[in-house]
Coordinates of N, CA and C in Angstrom, one line a residue:
Chain A
X1 N 67.5 -24.9 -65.4 CA 67.7 -23.5 -65.0 C 67.3 -22.6 -66.2
X2 N 66.9 -21.3 -65.9 CA 66.5 -20.4 -67.0 C 67.7 -19.7 -67.5
X3 N 67.9 -19.8 -68.8 CA 69.0 -19.1 -69.4 C 68.6 -17.7 -70.0
X4 N 67.4 -17.7 -70.6 CA 66.9 -16.5 -71.2 C 66.3 -15.6 -70.2
X5 N 66.6 -14.3 -70.3 CA 65.9 -13.3 -69.5 C 65.3 -12.2 -70.3
X6 N 64.0 -12.0 -70.2 CA 63.4 -11.0 -71.1 C 63.3 -9.6 -70.4
X7 N 63.3 -8.6 -71.2 CA 63.2 -7.3 -70.7 C 62.4 -6.5 -71.7
X8 N 61.4 -5.7 -71.3 CA 61.0 -5.5 -69.9 C 60.1 -6.6 -69.4
X9 N 59.8 -6.6 -68.1 CA 58.9 -7.7 -67.6 C 57.5 -7.4 -68.1
X10 N 57.1 -6.2 -68.2 CA 55.8 -5.8 -68.7 C 55.8 -4.6 -69.6
X11 N 54.9 -4.5 -70.5 CA 54.8 -3.5 -71.5 C 53.4 -3.2 -71.8
X12 N 53.0 -1.9 -71.8 CA 51.7 -1.5 -72.1 C 51.7 -0.5 -73.3
X13 N 51.0 -0.8 -74.4 CA 51.1 0.1 -75.5 C 49.7 0.3 -76.1
X14 N 49.6 1.3 -76.9 CA 48.4 1.7 -77.6 C 48.3 0.8 -78.9
X15 N 47.1 0.4 -79.2 CA 46.8 -0.3 -80.5 C 47.4 0.5 -81.6
X16 N 48.1 -0.2 -82.5 CA 48.8 0.5 -83.6 C 50.2 0.8 -83.4
X17 N 50.7 0.9 -82.2 CA 52.1 1.1 -81.9 C 52.9 -0.2 -82.0
X18 N 54.2 0.0 -82.0 CA 55.1 -1.1 -82.1 C 55.5 -1.5 -80.6
X19 N 55.7 -2.8 -80.5 CA 56.2 -3.4 -79.2 C 57.5 -4.0 -79.4
X20 N 58.5 -3.7 -78.5 CA 59.8 -4.3 -78.6 C 60.2 -4.9 -77.3
X21 N 60.6 -6.1 -77.3 CA 61.1 -6.8 -76.1 C 62.4 -7.5 -76.4
X22 N 63.2 -7.6 -75.3 CA 64.6 -8.1 -75.5 C 64.8 -9.4 -74.7
X23 N 65.7 -10.2 -75.1 CA 66.1 -11.4 -74.4 C 67.6 -11.5 -74.4
X24 N 68.1 -11.8 -73.2 CA 69.5 -12.0 -73.1 C 69.8 -13.4 -72.5
X25 N 70.9 -14.0 -73.0 CA 71.2 -15.4 -72.5 C 72.6 -15.5 -72.2
X26 N 73.0 -16.6 -71.6 CA 74.4 -16.7 -71.1 C 75.4 -17.6 -71.8
X27 N 74.9 -18.7 -72.4 CA 75.8 -19.6 -73.0 C 75.6 -19.6 -74.5
X28 N 76.5 -20.3 -75.2 CA 76.4 -20.4 -76.7 C 75.1 -21.2 -77.0
X29 N 74.5 -20.9 -78.1 CA 73.2 -21.5 -78.5 C 73.2 -22.0 -79.9
X30 N 72.3 -22.9 -80.1 CA 72.1 -23.5 -81.5 C 71.1 -22.6 -82.2
X31 N 70.0 -22.3 -81.5 CA 69.0 -21.4 -82.0 C 68.3 -20.7 -80.8
X32 N 67.5 -19.7 -81.2 CA 66.7 -19.0 -80.2 C 65.3 -18.9 -80.7
X33 N 64.3 -19.1 -79.9 CA 62.9 -19.2 -80.3 C 62.1 -18.2 -79.5
X34 N 61.0 -17.7 -80.1 CA 60.1 -16.9 -79.3 C 58.7 -17.6 -79.4
X35 N 58.1 -17.5 -78.2 CA 56.7 -18.1 -78.0 C 55.8 -17.1 -77.5
X36 N 54.5 -17.3 -77.7 CA 53.4 -16.4 -77.2 C 52.6 -17.3 -76.3
X37 N 52.1 -16.7 -75.2 CA 51.2 -17.4 -74.3 C 50.0 -16.5 -74.0
X38 N 48.8 -16.9 -74.4 CA 47.7 -16.1 -74.0 C 47.3 -16.6 -72.6
X39 N 46.6 -15.8 -71.8 CA 46.4 -16.1 -70.4 C 45.7 -17.5 -70.2
X40 N 46.4 -18.3 -69.4 CA 45.8 -19.6 -69.1 C 45.9 -20.6 -70.2
X41 N 46.7 -20.4 -71.2 CA 46.8 -21.3 -72.3 C 48.2 -21.8 -72.5
X42 N 48.3 -22.8 -73.4 CA 49.7 -23.3 -73.7 C 50.4 -22.3 -74.5
X43 N 51.7 -22.6 -74.8 CA 52.5 -21.7 -75.6 C 52.4 -22.0 -77.0
X44 N 52.5 -20.9 -77.8 CA 52.5 -21.1 -79.3 C 53.8 -20.6 -79.9
X45 N 54.4 -21.4 -80.7 CA 55.6 -21.0 -81.3 C 55.4 -19.9 -82.3
X46 N 56.3 -18.8 -82.2 CA 56.2 -17.7 -83.2 C 57.3 -17.8 -84.2
X47 N 58.5 -17.9 -83.8 CA 59.6 -17.8 -84.8 C 60.9 -18.4 -84.2
X48 N 61.7 -19.0 -85.0 CA 63.0 -19.6 -84.6 C 64.1 -18.9 -85.4
X49 N 65.1 -18.5 -84.8 CA 66.3 -17.9 -85.5 C 67.5 -18.7 -85.1
X50 N 68.2 -19.1 -86.1 CA 69.4 -19.9 -85.9 C 70.6 -19.0 -85.5
X51 N 71.6 -19.6 -84.9 CA 72.8 -18.9 -84.4 C 73.5 -18.2 -85.6
X52 N 73.4 -18.7 -86.8 CA 74.1 -18.0 -87.9 C 73.2 -17.0 -88.7
X53 N 72.0 -16.7 -88.1 CA 71.2 -15.7 -88.7 C 71.2 -14.5 -87.8
X54 N 70.9 -13.3 -88.5 CA 70.9 -12.1 -87.7 C 69.6 -11.5 -87.6
X55 N 68.7 -11.8 -88.6 CA 67.4 -11.2 -88.6 C 66.4 -12.1 -89.3
X56 N 65.2 -12.1 -88.8 CA 64.2 -12.9 -89.4 C 62.8 -12.2 -89.3
X57 N 62.0 -12.4 -90.3 CA 60.7 -11.8 -90.3 C 59.6 -12.8 -90.4
X58 N 58.5 -12.6 -89.8 CA 57.3 -13.4 -90.0 C 56.1 -12.5 -89.8
X59 N 55.4 -12.1 -90.9 CA 54.3 -11.3 -90.8 C 54.6 -9.9 -90.1
X60 N 54.0 -9.6 -89.0 CA 54.3 -8.4 -88.3 C 55.4 -8.6 -87.2
X61 N 56.0 -9.7 -87.2 CA 57.1 -10.0 -86.3 C 58.5 -9.8 -86.9
X62 N 59.4 -9.2 -86.2 CA 60.8 -9.1 -86.6 C 61.6 -9.5 -85.4
X63 N 62.5 -10.5 -85.7 CA 63.4 -10.9 -84.6 C 64.8 -10.7 -85.1
X64 N 65.6 -10.2 -84.1 CA 67.1 -10.0 -84.4 C 67.8 -10.9 -83.4
X65 N 69.0 -11.3 -83.8 CA 69.9 -12.0 -82.9 C 71.3 -11.5 -83.0
X66 N 71.9 -11.2 -81.9 CA 73.3 -10.7 -81.8 C 74.0 -11.7 -80.9
X67 N 74.7 -12.7 -81.5 CA 75.4 -13.7 -80.7 C 76.6 -13.1 -80.0
X68 N 77.2 -12.0 -80.5 CA 78.3 -11.5 -79.7 C 77.9 -10.8 -78.4
X69 N 76.6 -10.3 -78.4 CA 76.1 -9.8 -77.2 C 75.2 -10.7 -76.4
X70 N 75.0 -11.9 -77.0 CA 74.1 -12.9 -76.5 C 72.7 -12.3 -76.2
X71 N 72.2 -11.7 -77.2 CA 70.9 -11.0 -77.0 C 70.0 -11.2 -78.3
X72 N 68.7 -11.0 -78.1 CA 67.8 -11.1 -79.2 C 66.7 -10.1 -78.9
X73 N 66.0 -9.6 -79.9 CA 64.9 -8.8 -79.7 C 63.7 -9.2 -80.6
X74 N 62.5 -9.0 -80.1 CA 61.3 -9.3 -80.8 C 60.5 -8.0 -81.0
X75 N 60.2 -7.7 -82.2 CA 59.5 -6.5 -82.5 C 58.1 -6.9 -83.1
X76 N 57.1 -6.4 -82.5 CA 55.7 -6.6 -83.1 C 55.3 -5.2 -83.6
X77 N 55.0 -5.2 -84.9 CA 54.6 -3.9 -85.5 C 53.1 -3.8 -85.6
X78 N 52.7 -2.5 -85.5 CA 51.2 -2.2 -85.7 C 50.4 -3.2 -84.8
X79 N 50.6 -3.1 -83.5 CA 50.0 -4.0 -82.6 C 48.5 -3.9 -82.6
X80 N 47.9 -5.1 -82.2 CA 46.5 -5.2 -82.2 C 46.1 -5.7 -80.8
X81 N 44.8 -5.6 -80.4 CA 44.4 -6.1 -79.1 C 44.7 -7.6 -78.9
X82 N 44.6 -8.3 -80.1 CA 44.9 -9.8 -80.0 C 46.3 -10.1 -79.7
X83 N 47.2 -9.1 -79.8 CA 48.6 -9.4 -79.4 C 48.8 -9.3 -77.9
X84 N 47.8 -9.0 -77.2 CA 47.9 -9.0 -75.7 C 48.2 -10.4 -75.2
X85 N 49.4 -10.6 -74.6 CA 49.8 -12.0 -74.2 C 51.2 -11.8 -73.5
X86 N 51.7 -13.0 -73.1 CA 53.0 -13.0 -72.6 C 53.9 -13.6 -73.6
X87 N 55.1 -13.1 -73.8 CA 56.1 -13.5 -74.8 C 57.3 -14.0 -74.1
X88 N 57.7 -15.2 -74.6 CA 58.9 -15.9 -74.0 C 60.0 -16.2 -75.0
X89 N 61.2 -16.0 -74.7 CA 62.3 -16.5 -75.5 C 62.7 -17.8 -74.9
X90 N 63.2 -18.6 -75.8 CA 63.7 -19.9 -75.4 C 65.0 -20.2 -76.2
X91 N 66.0 -20.7 -75.5 CA 67.3 -21.0 -76.1 C 67.5 -22.5 -76.2
X92 N 68.1 -22.9 -77.3 CA 68.5 -24.3 -77.5 C 70.0 -24.3 -77.5
X93 N 70.6 -25.0 -76.5 CA 72.1 -25.1 -76.4 C 72.6 -26.4 -76.9
X94 N 71.9 -26.9 -78.0 CA 72.4 -28.1 -78.7 C 72.2 -29.4 -77.9
X95 N 71.2 -29.4 -77.1 CA 70.8 -30.7 -76.4 C 69.3 -30.9 -76.7
X96 N 68.7 -31.7 -75.9 CA 67.3 -32.0 -76.1 C 66.4 -31.0 -75.5
X97 N 66.9 -30.0 -74.9 CA 66.1 -29.1 -74.0 C 66.1 -27.7 -74.4
X98 N 65.0 -27.0 -74.2 CA 64.9 -25.6 -74.3 C 64.9 -24.9 -73.0
X99 N 65.6 -23.8 -72.8 CA 65.6 -23.0 -71.6 C 64.8 -21.7 -71.8
X100 N 63.7 -21.6 -71.0 CA 62.8 -20.4 -71.2 C 63.1 -19.3 -70.2
X101 N 62.9 -18.1 -70.7 CA 63.0 -16.9 -69.8 C 61.7 -16.8 -69.0
X102 N 61.6 -15.7 -68.2 CA 60.5 -15.4 -67.4 C 59.4 -14.7 -68.1
X103 N 59.7 -14.2 -69.3 CA 58.6 -13.6 -70.2 C 58.4 -12.1 -70.0
X104 N 57.8 -11.6 -71.1 CA 57.4 -10.2 -71.1 C 55.9 -10.2 -71.3
X105 N 55.2 -9.5 -70.4 CA 53.7 -9.4 -70.5 C 53.4 -8.2 -71.3
X106 N 52.7 -8.3 -72.4 CA 52.4 -7.2 -73.3 C 50.9 -7.0 -73.2
X107 N 50.5 -5.7 -73.0 CA 49.1 -5.3 -73.0 C 48.9 -4.3 -74.0
X108 N 48.0 -4.6 -75.0 CA 47.7 -3.6 -76.0 C 46.3 -3.0 -75.7
X109 N 46.4 -1.7 -75.5 CA 45.1 -0.9 -75.2 C 44.4 -0.5 -76.4
X110 N 43.1 -0.6 -76.4 CA 42.3 -0.2 -77.6 C 42.2 1.3 -77.7
Chain B
X1 N 50.5 -32.2 -88.6 CA 51.1 -31.6 -87.4 C 50.6 -32.3 -86.1
X2 N 51.4 -32.2 -85.1 CA 51.0 -32.8 -83.9 C 49.9 -32.1 -83.1
X3 N 49.2 -32.9 -82.4 CA 48.2 -32.3 -81.4 C 48.5 -33.0 -80.1
X4 N 48.5 -32.1 -79.0 CA 48.8 -32.6 -77.7 C 47.5 -32.4 -76.8
X5 N 47.2 -33.5 -76.2 CA 46.0 -33.5 -75.3 C 46.5 -33.6 -73.8
X6 N 45.9 -32.8 -73.0 CA 46.2 -32.9 -71.5 C 44.9 -33.0 -70.7
X7 N 45.0 -33.8 -69.7 CA 43.8 -33.8 -68.8 C 44.3 -34.2 -67.4
X8 N 43.6 -33.7 -66.4 CA 42.5 -32.8 -66.5 C 42.9 -31.4 -66.9
X9 N 42.0 -30.5 -67.2 CA 42.3 -29.1 -67.5 C 42.6 -28.4 -66.2
X10 N 41.8 -28.6 -65.1 CA 42.1 -28.0 -63.8 C 41.9 -29.1 -62.8
X11 N 42.6 -28.9 -61.7 CA 42.6 -29.9 -60.6 C 42.9 -29.1 -59.3
X12 N 42.0 -29.4 -58.3 CA 42.3 -28.9 -56.9 C 42.4 -30.1 -56.0
X13 N 43.6 -30.2 -55.4 CA 43.9 -31.4 -54.6 C 44.4 -30.9 -53.2
X14 N 44.1 -31.7 -52.2 CA 44.6 -31.4 -50.9 C 46.1 -31.8 -50.7
X15 N 46.8 -31.1 -49.8 CA 48.2 -31.5 -49.5 C 48.2 -33.0 -49.1
X16 N 49.2 -33.7 -49.6 CA 49.3 -35.1 -49.2 C 48.6 -36.1 -50.1
X17 N 47.8 -35.6 -51.0 CA 47.1 -36.5 -51.9 C 47.9 -36.9 -53.1
X18 N 47.6 -37.9 -53.8 CA 48.4 -38.3 -55.0 C 48.0 -37.5 -56.2
X19 N 48.8 -37.6 -57.2 CA 48.6 -36.8 -58.4 C 48.9 -37.7 -59.6
X20 N 48.0 -37.6 -60.7 CA 48.4 -38.2 -62.0 C 47.8 -37.3 -63.0
X21 N 48.8 -36.7 -63.8 CA 48.4 -35.9 -65.0 C 48.8 -36.6 -66.2
X22 N 48.0 -36.6 -67.2 CA 48.2 -37.3 -68.4 C 48.4 -36.4 -69.7
X23 N 49.3 -36.9 -70.5 CA 49.5 -36.2 -71.8 C 49.6 -37.2 -72.9
X24 N 48.8 -37.0 -73.9 CA 48.9 -37.9 -75.1 C 49.1 -37.0 -76.3
X25 N 49.8 -37.6 -77.3 CA 50.2 -36.9 -78.5 C 49.6 -37.6 -79.7
X26 N 49.1 -36.9 -80.7 CA 48.6 -37.4 -81.9 C 49.4 -36.8 -83.1
X27 N 49.5 -37.6 -84.1 CA 50.1 -37.0 -85.4 C 51.6 -37.2 -85.5
X28 N 52.2 -38.1 -84.6 CA 53.6 -38.3 -84.7 C 53.9 -39.6 -84.0
X29 N 55.1 -40.2 -84.2 CA 55.4 -41.4 -83.5 C 56.8 -41.2 -82.9
X30 N 57.0 -41.9 -81.7 CA 58.2 -41.8 -81.0 C 58.8 -40.4 -80.8
X31 N 57.9 -39.5 -80.4 CA 58.4 -38.1 -80.2 C 59.2 -38.0 -78.9
X32 N 60.1 -37.0 -78.8 CA 60.5 -36.5 -77.5 C 59.4 -35.8 -76.8
X33 N 59.2 -36.1 -75.5 CA 58.1 -35.5 -74.8 C 58.7 -34.8 -73.5
X34 N 58.0 -33.7 -73.2 CA 58.5 -32.8 -72.1 C 57.4 -32.5 -71.1
X35 N 57.7 -32.4 -69.8 CA 56.8 -31.8 -68.8 C 57.5 -30.5 -68.3
X36 N 56.7 -29.4 -68.4 CA 57.1 -28.2 -67.8 C 56.2 -27.8 -66.7
X37 N 56.7 -27.0 -65.8 CA 55.8 -26.3 -64.8 C 56.0 -24.8 -64.9
X38 N 54.9 -24.1 -64.8 CA 55.0 -22.7 -64.8 C 54.3 -22.1 -63.5
X39 N 55.1 -21.5 -62.7 CA 54.5 -20.8 -61.5 C 53.8 -19.5 -62.0
X40 N 52.9 -19.0 -61.2 CA 52.1 -17.8 -61.6 C 53.1 -16.7 -62.0
X41 N 52.9 -16.1 -63.2 CA 53.6 -15.0 -63.6 C 55.1 -15.3 -63.9
X42 N 55.4 -16.5 -64.1 CA 56.8 -16.9 -64.3 C 57.0 -17.6 -65.6
X43 N 58.3 -18.0 -65.9 CA 58.6 -18.7 -67.1 C 58.4 -20.2 -66.8
X44 N 58.9 -21.0 -67.8 CA 58.7 -22.4 -67.7 C 59.9 -23.1 -67.1
X45 N 59.7 -24.0 -66.2 CA 60.7 -24.8 -65.7 C 60.6 -26.3 -66.2
X46 N 61.6 -26.8 -66.8 CA 61.6 -28.1 -67.4 C 61.7 -29.1 -66.2
X47 N 60.7 -30.0 -66.1 CA 60.7 -31.0 -65.1 C 61.3 -32.3 -65.5
X48 N 60.8 -32.9 -66.6 CA 61.2 -34.2 -67.1 C 61.1 -34.1 -68.6
X49 N 62.0 -35.0 -69.2 CA 61.8 -35.2 -70.7 C 62.1 -36.7 -71.0
X50 N 61.6 -37.1 -72.1 CA 61.7 -38.5 -72.4 C 62.0 -38.6 -73.9
X51 N 62.9 -39.4 -74.3 CA 63.3 -39.6 -75.7 C 62.7 -41.0 -76.2
X52 N 62.0 -41.7 -75.4 CA 61.4 -43.0 -75.8 C 60.7 -43.7 -74.7
X53 N 60.0 -44.7 -75.0 CA 59.2 -45.5 -74.1 C 60.1 -45.9 -72.9
X54 N 59.7 -45.7 -71.7 CA 60.4 -46.1 -70.5 C 61.6 -45.3 -70.2
X55 N 62.0 -44.3 -71.0 CA 63.1 -43.5 -70.7 C 62.7 -42.2 -70.2
X56 N 63.2 -41.8 -69.0 CA 62.8 -40.5 -68.3 C 64.1 -39.9 -67.8
X57 N 64.2 -38.6 -68.1 CA 65.3 -37.8 -67.6 C 64.7 -36.7 -66.7
X58 N 65.2 -36.6 -65.5 CA 64.7 -35.7 -64.5 C 65.6 -34.5 -64.4
X59 N 65.0 -33.3 -64.5 CA 65.8 -32.1 -64.5 C 65.9 -31.5 -63.1
X60 N 64.9 -31.7 -62.3 CA 64.8 -31.0 -61.0 C 64.4 -32.0 -60.0
X61 N 65.3 -32.3 -59.0 CA 64.9 -33.2 -57.9 C 63.7 -32.6 -57.1
X62 N 62.7 -33.4 -57.0 CA 61.5 -32.9 -56.4 C 60.5 -34.0 -56.0
X63 N 59.3 -33.6 -55.7 CA 58.3 -34.4 -55.3 C 57.5 -35.1 -56.4
X64 N 58.0 -35.0 -57.6 CA 57.2 -35.5 -58.7 C 58.0 -36.6 -59.5
X65 N 57.3 -37.4 -60.2 CA 57.9 -38.4 -61.1 C 57.2 -38.4 -62.4
X66 N 57.8 -39.0 -63.4 CA 57.2 -39.1 -64.7 C 57.3 -40.6 -65.2
X67 N 56.4 -40.9 -66.1 CA 56.5 -42.3 -66.7 C 56.1 -42.1 -68.2
X68 N 56.6 -43.0 -69.0 CA 56.1 -43.1 -70.4 C 55.8 -44.5 -70.7
X69 N 54.6 -44.9 -70.4 CA 54.2 -46.3 -70.6 C 54.0 -46.7 -72.1
X70 N 53.7 -45.7 -72.9 CA 53.4 -45.9 -74.3 C 54.1 -44.8 -75.1
X71 N 54.3 -45.1 -76.4 CA 55.0 -44.2 -77.3 C 54.5 -42.7 -77.2
X72 N 53.2 -42.6 -77.2 CA 52.6 -41.2 -77.2 C 51.9 -40.8 -76.0
X73 N 52.3 -41.4 -74.9 CA 51.7 -41.1 -73.6 C 52.8 -40.8 -72.6
X74 N 52.5 -39.7 -71.8 CA 53.5 -39.2 -70.9 C 52.7 -38.8 -69.6
X75 N 53.1 -39.4 -68.5 CA 52.3 -39.2 -67.2 C 53.2 -38.6 -66.2
X76 N 52.6 -37.6 -65.5 CA 53.3 -36.9 -64.4 C 52.6 -37.3 -63.1
X77 N 53.3 -37.7 -62.1 CA 52.7 -38.3 -60.9 C 53.4 -37.7 -59.6
X78 N 52.7 -37.9 -58.6 CA 53.2 -37.6 -57.2 C 52.5 -38.5 -56.3
X79 N 53.2 -39.0 -55.3 CA 52.6 -39.8 -54.2 C 51.9 -38.9 -53.2
X80 N 52.5 -37.8 -52.9 CA 52.0 -36.9 -51.9 C 52.3 -35.5 -52.3
X81 N 51.3 -34.8 -52.6 CA 51.4 -33.4 -53.1 C 51.8 -32.4 -52.0
X82 N 52.6 -31.4 -52.4 CA 53.0 -30.3 -51.5 C 52.3 -29.1 -52.0
X83 N 52.2 -28.1 -51.1 CA 51.7 -26.8 -51.6 C 52.5 -26.2 -52.7
X84 N 53.8 -26.4 -52.7 CA 54.7 -25.9 -53.7 C 54.5 -26.6 -55.1
X85 N 53.8 -27.6 -55.1 CA 53.5 -28.3 -56.4 C 52.4 -27.6 -57.2
X86 N 51.8 -26.6 -56.6 CA 50.8 -25.8 -57.4 C 51.4 -25.1 -58.6
X87 N 50.7 -25.1 -59.7 CA 51.2 -24.4 -60.8 C 50.5 -24.9 -62.1
X88 N 51.0 -24.4 -63.2 CA 50.4 -24.7 -64.5 C 51.4 -25.7 -65.2
X89 N 50.9 -26.9 -65.5 CA 51.7 -28.0 -66.0 C 51.5 -28.1 -67.5
X90 N 52.5 -28.1 -68.2 CA 52.5 -28.1 -69.7 C 53.3 -29.3 -70.2
X91 N 52.7 -30.0 -71.2 CA 53.3 -31.1 -71.9 C 53.7 -30.5 -73.3
X92 N 54.8 -31.0 -73.8 CA 55.3 -30.5 -75.1 C 56.0 -31.5 -75.9
X93 N 56.0 -31.4 -77.2 CA 56.8 -32.2 -78.0 C 57.3 -31.4 -79.2
X94 N 58.5 -31.8 -79.8 CA 59.0 -31.1 -80.9 C 58.2 -31.3 -82.2
X95 N 58.3 -30.3 -83.1 CA 57.6 -30.4 -84.4 C 58.3 -31.4 -85.2
X96 N 57.6 -32.2 -85.9 CA 58.2 -33.2 -86.8 C 59.0 -34.3 -86.0
X97 N 60.0 -34.8 -86.7 CA 60.7 -36.0 -86.2 C 61.9 -35.5 -85.3
X98 N 62.4 -34.3 -85.6 CA 63.6 -33.8 -85.0 C 63.4 -33.7 -83.5
X99 N 64.5 -33.8 -82.7 CA 64.5 -33.8 -81.3 C 65.0 -32.5 -80.8
X100 N 66.3 -32.4 -80.7 CA 66.9 -31.2 -80.1 C 66.8 -30.0 -81.1
X101 N 66.5 -28.9 -80.5 CA 66.5 -27.6 -81.2 C 65.3 -27.3 -82.0
X102 N 64.3 -28.1 -82.1 CA 63.1 -27.9 -82.9 C 62.2 -27.0 -82.1
X103 N 61.3 -26.3 -82.9 CA 60.2 -25.6 -82.2 C 59.3 -26.7 -81.5
X104 N 58.7 -26.3 -80.5 CA 57.9 -27.2 -79.7 C 56.4 -26.9 -79.8
X105 N 55.6 -27.9 -79.8 CA 54.2 -27.8 -79.7 C 53.8 -28.0 -78.2
X106 N 52.9 -27.2 -77.7 CA 52.5 -27.3 -76.3 C 51.0 -27.8 -76.2
X107 N 50.8 -28.5 -75.2 CA 49.4 -28.8 -74.9 C 48.7 -27.7 -74.2
X108 N 47.4 -27.8 -73.9 CA 46.6 -26.7 -73.3 C 46.9 -26.5 -71.8
X109 N 47.6 -27.5 -71.2 CA 48.0 -27.3 -69.8 C 47.0 -27.8 -68.8
X110 N 47.5 -28.1 -67.6 CA 46.7 -28.4 -66.5 C 47.0 -27.5 -65.3
X111 N 45.9 -26.8 -64.8 CA 46.1 -25.9 -63.7 C 45.9 -26.7 -62.4
X112 N 47.0 -26.8 -61.6 CA 46.9 -27.6 -60.4 C 47.0 -26.6 -59.2
X113 N 46.0 -26.7 -58.3 CA 46.0 -26.0 -57.1 C 46.0 -27.0 -55.9
X114 N 47.1 -26.9 -55.1 CA 47.2 -27.7 -54.0 C 46.7 -26.9 -52.7
X115 N 45.8 -27.4 -52.0 CA 45.2 -26.6 -50.9 C 45.5 -27.2 -49.5

């Protein structure tokens, strides 16, 4: 079953703007991960944040985690056309499996 | 780092026909392996996972089965395809030796259309 739910479902921004998407989940987690999927391709891991971390950065990506609200956000700064993709959060509830949300589709307009 | 191969890349099959999708992994040994299905515009649904040769855990009762005949080979099968089996099938394994909670590498996927 899908535990993570992304919001919004779709996002359209101008090149150079920031893109923010959110993920909510239902049960306690070990960590939360964000993935990117370009159209028709496999998923690529972007960043992992552990349950005892609140914020993490990787290049133009910033992820926050609020375990009290069971939510996470992914911020992409200074977006580029190449950032056009679907973004998924995935939660690990301390077993062998990840639960993926339905994703946010981001379109960056030139 | 691991590399995951999947084939075929695309497949069009009639309802009632059999299915065999293959996934092989390079760059690691005895990895956990996962099969996911993604419906159009949707997230990933975990179908099967395996923690070792011959060991399969099924997440969703359905028309599909999985097998792991070798350490780095994972096969998804069906005896008779249904229209609802259409989708994008992805194979994945964790980074490094760790199992639970690791970031996952994904293969390029197989696009299955059942007609």
